[in-house]
């Protein structure tokens, strides 16, 4: 069983710890991630579980996020130490494992990667990364509608454009940018270029992974 304790137990846990608006977001990500997984021939059940669990630690206090990360032995750089909220994805994966018994590595990695991404992340991680941005409660701006359209055409292009969307916001609001966001963006752009070149030439081209 992917989620030993069941979906309702997770929702009950969340209702005690996050605002109603965040529950709406989580349910939207659960649905969007499952939809993308089905579209791209991935495991829909895994994608939905990852979506349901992705924000377990969203409202943990900064000090708690740091304590859990240190206890787990996560690598902490100056940006993460200065802005512990960026750790909520990694810590959510830890909570999913310890609180809800999730042991599937692909699900845990998808949860851990949903905020900053990671070069060479799996397609399941890509679906959650994109779903977190495009789920319905985020709104209907032209930028989001364009990203939703791209998400059903090319998964890597959607990761690249979701990264650009996040970077634009971070630059406009003068927020710190974690290097992983940039690395994820560049990797996804490379993967998009590889796929488009392959489609044009009909040749098999090895993905760029560094």
PDB file of C-alpha atoms in Angstrom:
ATOM      1  CA  UNK A   1       0.000   0.000   0.000  1.00  0.00           C
ATOM      2  CA  UNK A   2       1.446   3.375  -1.026  1.00  0.00           C
ATOM      3  CA  UNK A   3      -0.242   5.281   1.811  1.00  0.00           C
ATOM      4  CA  UNK A   4      -0.574   2.850   4.755  1.00  0.00           C
ATOM      5  CA  UNK A   5      -2.737   5.083   6.961  1.00  0.00           C
ATOM      6  CA  UNK A   6      -5.123   6.173   4.228  1.00  0.00           C
ATOM      7  CA  UNK A   7      -6.033   9.467   2.624  1.00  0.00           C
ATOM      8  CA  UNK A   8      -8.560  10.568   5.260  1.00  0.00           C
ATOM      9  CA  UNK A   9      -6.009  10.277   8.060  1.00  0.00           C
ATOM     10  CA  UNK A  10      -3.760  12.684   6.168  1.00  0.00           C
ATOM     11  CA  UNK A  11      -6.587  15.151   5.632  1.00  0.00           C
ATOM     12  CA  UNK A  12      -7.535  15.026   9.318  1.00  0.00           C
ATOM     13  CA  UNK A  13      -3.893  15.672  10.259  1.00  0.00           C
ATOM     14  CA  UNK A  14      -3.704  18.582   7.838  1.00  0.00           C
ATOM     15  CA  UNK A  15      -6.959  20.164   9.016  1.00  0.00           C
ATOM     16  CA  UNK A  16      -5.421  20.555  12.480  1.00  0.00           C
ATOM     17  CA  UNK A  17      -2.267  22.182  11.148  1.00  0.00           C
ATOM     18  CA  UNK A  18      -2.903  24.263   8.008  1.00  0.00           C
ATOM     19  CA  UNK A  19      -5.501  26.895   6.994  1.00  0.00           C
ATOM     20  CA  UNK A  20      -8.511  25.972   4.865  1.00  0.00           C
ATOM     21  CA  UNK A  21      -7.039  27.794   1.861  1.00  0.00           C
ATOM     22  CA  UNK A  22      -3.969  25.575   2.038  1.00  0.00           C
ATOM     23  CA  UNK A  23      -6.172  22.476   2.076  1.00  0.00           C
ATOM     24  CA  UNK A  24      -7.785  23.762  -1.127  1.00  0.00           C
ATOM     25  CA  UNK A  25      -4.327  24.197  -2.647  1.00  0.00           C
ATOM     26  CA  UNK A  26      -3.219  20.715  -1.553  1.00  0.00           C
ATOM     27  CA  UNK A  27      -6.301  19.079  -3.046  1.00  0.00           C
ATOM     28  CA  UNK A  28      -5.705  21.004  -6.266  1.00  0.00           C
ATOM     29  CA  UNK A  29      -2.114  19.784  -6.419  1.00  0.00           C
ATOM     30  CA  UNK A  30      -3.242  16.224  -5.701  1.00  0.00           C
ATOM     31  CA  UNK A  31      -5.633  16.374  -8.664  1.00  0.00           C
ATOM     32  CA  UNK A  32      -3.306  18.217 -11.044  1.00  0.00           C
ATOM     33  CA  UNK A  33      -0.362  15.960 -10.290  1.00  0.00           C
ATOM     34  CA  UNK A  34      -2.512  12.882 -10.894  1.00  0.00           C
ATOM     35  CA  UNK A  35      -3.843  14.308 -14.151  1.00  0.00           C
ATOM     36  CA  UNK A  36      -0.337  15.039 -15.443  1.00  0.00           C
ATOM     37  CA  UNK A  37       0.915  11.607 -14.416  1.00  0.00           C
ATOM     38  CA  UNK A  38      -1.929   9.924 -16.296  1.00  0.00           C
ATOM     39  CA  UNK A  39      -1.269  12.076 -19.357  1.00  0.00           C
ATOM     40  CA  UNK A  40       2.421  11.137 -19.436  1.00  0.00           C
ATOM     41  CA  UNK A  41       1.917   7.450 -18.664  1.00  0.00           C
ATOM     42  CA  UNK A  42       3.267   7.644 -15.105  1.00  0.00           C
ATOM     43  CA  UNK A  43       1.901   6.108 -11.902  1.00  0.00           C
ATOM     44  CA  UNK A  44      -1.163   8.238 -11.152  1.00  0.00           C
ATOM     45  CA  UNK A  45      -1.634   6.827  -7.638  1.00  0.00           C
ATOM     46  CA  UNK A  46       1.926   7.774  -6.669  1.00  0.00           C
ATOM     47  CA  UNK A  47       1.490  11.259  -8.116  1.00  0.00           C
ATOM     48  CA  UNK A  48      -1.730  11.831  -6.194  1.00  0.00           C
ATOM     49  CA  UNK A  49      -0.174  10.661  -2.915  1.00  0.00           C
ATOM     50  CA  UNK A  50       2.815  12.945  -3.471  1.00  0.00           C
ATOM     51  CA  UNK A  51       0.430  15.836  -4.120  1.00  0.00           C
ATOM     52  CA  UNK A  52      -1.569  15.103  -0.997  1.00  0.00           C
ATOM     53  CA  UNK A  53       1.543  15.007   1.187  1.00  0.00           C
ATOM     54  CA  UNK A  54       3.647  17.716  -0.418  1.00  0.00           C
ATOM     55  CA  UNK A  55       2.931  20.522   2.078  1.00  0.00           C
ATOM     56  CA  UNK A  56       2.824  18.632   5.380  1.00  0.00           C
ATOM     57  CA  UNK A  57       5.501  20.887   6.878  1.00  0.00           C
ATOM     58  CA  UNK A  58       4.429  24.122   5.196  1.00  0.00           C
ATOM     59  CA  UNK A  59       3.477  25.803   8.473  1.00  0.00           C
ATOM     60  CA  UNK A  60       6.177  24.371  10.701  1.00  0.00           C
ATOM     61  CA  UNK A  61       8.110  27.022  12.616  1.00  0.00           C
ATOM     62  CA  UNK A  62      11.513  27.943  11.157  1.00  0.00           C
ATOM     63  CA  UNK A  63      13.413  26.526  14.116  1.00  0.00           C
ATOM     64  CA  UNK A  64      11.549  23.220  13.869  1.00  0.00           C
ATOM     65  CA  UNK A  65      12.329  22.973  10.158  1.00  0.00           C
ATOM     66  CA  UNK A  66      16.010  23.511  10.891  1.00  0.00           C
ATOM     67  CA  UNK A  67      16.018  21.019  13.763  1.00  0.00           C
ATOM     68  CA  UNK A  68      14.409  18.278  11.673  1.00  0.00           C
ATOM     69  CA  UNK A  69      16.710  18.982   8.737  1.00  0.00           C
ATOM     70  CA  UNK A  70      19.808  18.813  10.948  1.00  0.00           C
ATOM     71  CA  UNK A  71      18.635  15.622  12.645  1.00  0.00           C
ATOM     72  CA  UNK A  72      18.113  14.051   9.214  1.00  0.00           C
ATOM     73  CA  UNK A  73      21.586  15.125   8.121  1.00  0.00           C
ATOM     74  CA  UNK A  74      20.398  17.328   5.274  1.00  0.00           C
ATOM     75  CA  UNK A  75      22.963  19.639   3.739  1.00  0.00           C
ATOM     76  CA  UNK A  76      22.272  23.188   4.886  1.00  0.00           C
ATOM     77  CA  UNK A  77      23.693  26.148   3.011  1.00  0.00           C
ATOM     78  CA  UNK A  78      23.570  29.833   3.881  1.00  0.00           C
ATOM     79  CA  UNK A  79      20.324  30.451   1.972  1.00  0.00           C
ATOM     80  CA  UNK A  80      18.480  27.609   3.711  1.00  0.00           C
ATOM     81  CA  UNK A  81      19.731  28.684   7.120  1.00  0.00           C
ATOM     82  CA  UNK A  82      18.645  32.264   6.479  1.00  0.00           C
ATOM     83  CA  UNK A  83      15.286  31.175   5.037  1.00  0.00           C
ATOM     84  CA  UNK A  84      14.238  27.886   6.661  1.00  0.00           C
ATOM     85  CA  UNK A  85      10.819  27.918   4.961  1.00  0.00           C
ATOM     86  CA  UNK A  86      12.639  26.663   1.866  1.00  0.00           C
ATOM     87  CA  UNK A  87      13.168  23.424   3.810  1.00  0.00           C
ATOM     88  CA  UNK A  88       9.458  22.669   4.075  1.00  0.00           C
ATOM     89  CA  UNK A  89       9.567  20.394   1.020  1.00  0.00           C
ATOM     90  CA  UNK A  90      12.426  18.264   2.352  1.00  0.00           C
ATOM     91  CA  UNK A  91      10.858  18.170   5.814  1.00  0.00           C
ATOM     92  CA  UNK A  92       7.450  17.268   4.363  1.00  0.00           C
ATOM     93  CA  UNK A  93       9.069  14.168   2.852  1.00  0.00           C
ATOM     94  CA  UNK A  94      10.481  13.266   6.263  1.00  0.00           C
ATOM     95  CA  UNK A  95       7.046  13.700   7.879  1.00  0.00           C
ATOM     96  CA  UNK A  96       5.444  11.615   5.119  1.00  0.00           C
ATOM     97  CA  UNK A  97       7.870   8.817   5.946  1.00  0.00           C
ATOM     98  CA  UNK A  98       7.820   9.041   9.731  1.00  0.00           C
ATOM     99  CA  UNK A  99       4.202  10.076  10.369  1.00  0.00           C
ATOM    100  CA  UNK A 100       2.392   8.282   7.546  1.00  0.00           C
ATOM    101  CA  UNK A 101       4.658   5.348   6.757  1.00  0.00           C
ATOM    102  CA  UNK A 102       5.445   6.238   3.138  1.00  0.00           C
ATOM    103  CA  UNK A 103       8.543   4.343   2.030  1.00  0.00           C
ATOM    104  CA  UNK A 104       8.350   4.702  -1.750  1.00  0.00           C
ATOM    105  CA  UNK A 105      11.528   6.583  -2.695  1.00  0.00           C
ATOM    106  CA  UNK A 106      10.039   8.117  -5.831  1.00  0.00           C
ATOM    107  CA  UNK A 107       7.155   9.639  -3.867  1.00  0.00           C
ATOM    108  CA  UNK A 108       9.441  10.947  -1.128  1.00  0.00           C
ATOM    109  CA  UNK A 109      11.811  12.453  -3.685  1.00  0.00           C
ATOM    110  CA  UNK A 110       8.913  14.142  -5.495  1.00  0.00           C
ATOM    111  CA  UNK A 111       7.769  15.729  -2.237  1.00  0.00           C
ATOM    112  CA  UNK A 112      11.302  16.853  -1.371  1.00  0.00           C
ATOM    113  CA  UNK A 113      11.823  18.364  -4.830  1.00  0.00           C
ATOM    114  CA  UNK A 114       8.541  20.205  -5.253  1.00  0.00           C
ATOM    115  CA  UNK A 115       9.772  23.669  -4.247  1.00  0.00           C
ATOM    116  CA  UNK A 116      13.357  24.041  -5.479  1.00  0.00           C
ATOM    117  CA  UNK A 117      13.379  21.177  -7.952  1.00  0.00           C
ATOM    118  CA  UNK A 118      16.572  19.318  -8.736  1.00  0.00           C
ATOM    119  CA  UNK A 119      18.507  18.561 -11.921  1.00  0.00           C
ATOM    120  CA  UNK A 120      17.876  15.019 -13.169  1.00  0.00           C
ATOM    121  CA  UNK A 121      14.742  14.622 -11.074  1.00  0.00           C
ATOM    122  CA  UNK A 122      12.278  11.933 -12.131  1.00  0.00           C
ATOM    123  CA  UNK A 123       9.250  12.580 -14.283  1.00  0.00           C
ATOM    124  CA  UNK A 124       7.086  11.989 -11.210  1.00  0.00           C
ATOM    125  CA  UNK A 125       8.969  14.770  -9.442  1.00  0.00           C
ATOM    126  CA  UNK A 126       8.430  16.945 -12.511  1.00  0.00           C
ATOM    127  CA  UNK A 127       4.661  16.402 -12.385  1.00  0.00           C
ATOM    128  CA  UNK A 128       4.466  17.522  -8.760  1.00  0.00           C
ATOM    129  CA  UNK A 129       6.810  20.469  -9.349  1.00  0.00           C
ATOM    130  CA  UNK A 130       4.570  21.724 -12.160  1.00  0.00           C
ATOM    131  CA  UNK A 131       1.274  20.841 -10.450  1.00  0.00           C
ATOM    132  CA  UNK A 132       2.248  22.950  -7.435  1.00  0.00           C
ATOM    133  CA  UNK A 133       2.264  26.004  -9.700  1.00  0.00           C
ATOM    134  CA  UNK A 134      -0.658  25.310 -12.055  1.00  0.00           C
ATOM    135  CA  UNK A 135      -3.326  23.907  -9.718  1.00  0.00           C
ATOM    136  CA  UNK A 136      -6.669  25.747 -10.101  1.00  0.00           C
ATOM    137  CA  UNK A 137      -6.647  27.829  -6.911  1.00  0.00           C
ATOM    138  CA  UNK A 138      -3.480  29.642  -8.039  1.00  0.00           C
ATOM    139  CA  UNK A 139      -5.619  31.808 -10.319  1.00  0.00           C
ATOM    140  CA  UNK A 140      -6.126  32.391 -14.032  1.00  0.00           C
ATOM    141  CA  UNK A 141      -3.497  34.896 -15.085  1.00  0.00           C
ATOM    142  CA  UNK A 142      -2.275  34.770 -18.704  1.00  0.00           C
ATOM    143  CA  UNK A 143       1.077  33.436 -17.462  1.00  0.00           C
ATOM    144  CA  UNK A 144      -0.545  30.589 -15.561  1.00  0.00           C
ATOM    145  CA  UNK A 145      -2.867  29.735 -18.432  1.00  0.00           C
ATOM    146  CA  UNK A 146       0.137  29.560 -20.767  1.00  0.00           C
ATOM    147  CA  UNK A 147       1.931  27.309 -18.295  1.00  0.00           C
ATOM    148  CA  UNK A 148      -1.116  25.046 -17.985  1.00  0.00           C
ATOM    149  CA  UNK A 149      -1.230  24.750 -21.752  1.00  0.00           C
ATOM    150  CA  UNK A 150       2.484  23.926 -21.906  1.00  0.00           C
ATOM    151  CA  UNK A 151       2.140  21.340 -19.140  1.00  0.00           C
ATOM    152  CA  UNK A 152       0.035  19.064 -21.367  1.00  0.00           C
ATOM    153  CA  UNK A 153       2.432  19.414 -24.313  1.00  0.00           C
ATOM    154  CA  UNK A 154       5.941  19.002 -22.881  1.00  0.00           C
ATOM    155  CA  UNK A 155       6.623  18.149 -19.247  1.00  0.00           C
ATOM    156  CA  UNK A 156      10.224  19.383 -19.233  1.00  0.00           C
ATOM    157  CA  UNK A 157       9.248  22.655 -20.896  1.00  0.00           C
ATOM    158  CA  UNK A 158       6.634  23.088 -18.175  1.00  0.00           C
ATOM    159  CA  UNK A 159       9.305  22.594 -15.481  1.00  0.00           C
ATOM    160  CA  UNK A 160      11.509  25.161 -17.218  1.00  0.00           C
ATOM    161  CA  UNK A 161       8.674  27.696 -17.514  1.00  0.00           C
ATOM    162  CA  UNK A 162       7.455  27.063 -13.954  1.00  0.00           C
ATOM    163  CA  UNK A 163      11.006  27.806 -12.818  1.00  0.00           C
ATOM    164  CA  UNK A 164      11.023  31.019 -14.843  1.00  0.00           C
ATOM    165  CA  UNK A 165       7.668  31.951 -13.301  1.00  0.00           C
ATOM    166  CA  UNK A 166       9.107  31.457  -9.802  1.00  0.00           C
ATOM    167  CA  UNK A 167      12.317  33.307 -10.623  1.00  0.00           C
ATOM    168  CA  UNK A 168      10.385  36.291 -11.962  1.00  0.00           C
ATOM    169  CA  UNK A 169       8.415  36.502  -8.719  1.00  0.00           C
ATOM    170  CA  UNK A 170      11.552  36.166  -6.586  1.00  0.00           C
ATOM    171  CA  UNK A 171      13.345  38.880  -8.540  1.00  0.00           C
ATOM    172  CA  UNK A 172      10.388  41.255  -8.422  1.00  0.00           C
ATOM    173  CA  UNK A 173       9.992  40.781  -4.665  1.00  0.00           C
ATOM    174  CA  UNK A 174      13.750  40.962  -4.015  1.00  0.00           C
ATOM    175  CA  UNK A 175      13.814  37.546  -2.381  1.00  0.00           C
ATOM    176  CA  UNK A 176      16.804  35.272  -2.082  1.00  0.00           C
ATOM    177  CA  UNK A 177      17.102  32.705  -4.864  1.00  0.00           C
ATOM    178  CA  UNK A 178      18.397  29.266  -3.991  1.00  0.00           C
ATOM    179  CA  UNK A 179      20.939  27.882  -6.487  1.00  0.00           C
ATOM    180  CA  UNK A 180      18.847  24.736  -6.980  1.00  0.00           C
ATOM    181  CA  UNK A 181      16.102  26.806  -8.581  1.00  0.00           C
ATOM    182  CA  UNK A 182      18.522  28.049 -11.222  1.00  0.00           C
ATOM    183  CA  UNK A 183      20.059  24.602 -11.728  1.00  0.00           C
ATOM    184  CA  UNK A 184      16.598  23.077 -12.126  1.00  0.00           C
ATOM    185  CA  UNK A 185      15.627  25.736 -14.658  1.00  0.00           C
ATOM    186  CA  UNK A 186      18.762  25.207 -16.736  1.00  0.00           C
ATOM    187  CA  UNK A 187      18.440  21.410 -16.648  1.00  0.00           C
ATOM    188  CA  UNK A 188      14.784  21.534 -17.731  1.00  0.00           C
ATOM    189  CA  UNK A 189      15.640  23.926 -20.552  1.00  0.00           C
ATOM    190  CA  UNK A 190      18.356  21.531 -21.722  1.00  0.00           C
ATOM    191  CA  UNK A 191      15.939  18.600 -21.594  1.00  0.00           C
ATOM    192  CA  UNK A 192      13.377  20.588 -23.573  1.00  0.00           C
ATOM    193  CA  UNK A 193      15.972  21.386 -26.233  1.00  0.00           C
ATOM    194  CA  UNK A 194      16.999  17.729 -26.439  1.00  0.00           C
ATOM    195  CA  UNK A 195      13.411  16.601 -26.883  1.00  0.00           C
ATOM    196  CA  UNK A 196      12.662  19.222 -29.537  1.00  0.00           C
ATOM    197  CA  UNK A 197      15.853  18.361 -31.451  1.00  0.00           C
ATOM    198  CA  UNK A 198      15.000  14.681 -31.342  1.00  0.00           C
ATOM    199  CA  UNK A 199      11.522  15.402 -32.674  1.00  0.00           C
ATOM    200  CA  UNK A 200      12.948  17.453 -35.547  1.00  0.00           C
ATOM    201  CA  UNK A 201      15.672  15.026 -36.593  1.00  0.00           C
ATOM    202  CA  UNK A 202      14.101  11.723 -35.642  1.00  0.00           C
ATOM    203  CA  UNK A 203      17.423  10.752 -34.091  1.00  0.00           C
ATOM    204  CA  UNK A 204      18.025   9.381 -30.634  1.00  0.00           C
ATOM    205  CA  UNK A 205      19.954  11.984 -28.631  1.00  0.00           C
ATOM    206  CA  UNK A 206      21.251  11.276 -25.148  1.00  0.00           C
ATOM    207  CA  UNK A 207      19.717  13.579 -22.487  1.00  0.00           C
ATOM    208  CA  UNK A 208      21.985  16.236 -21.018  1.00  0.00           C
ATOM    209  CA  UNK A 209      22.369  15.430 -17.337  1.00  0.00           C
ATOM    210  CA  UNK A 210      24.975  17.818 -16.018  1.00  0.00           C
TER     211      UNK A 210
END
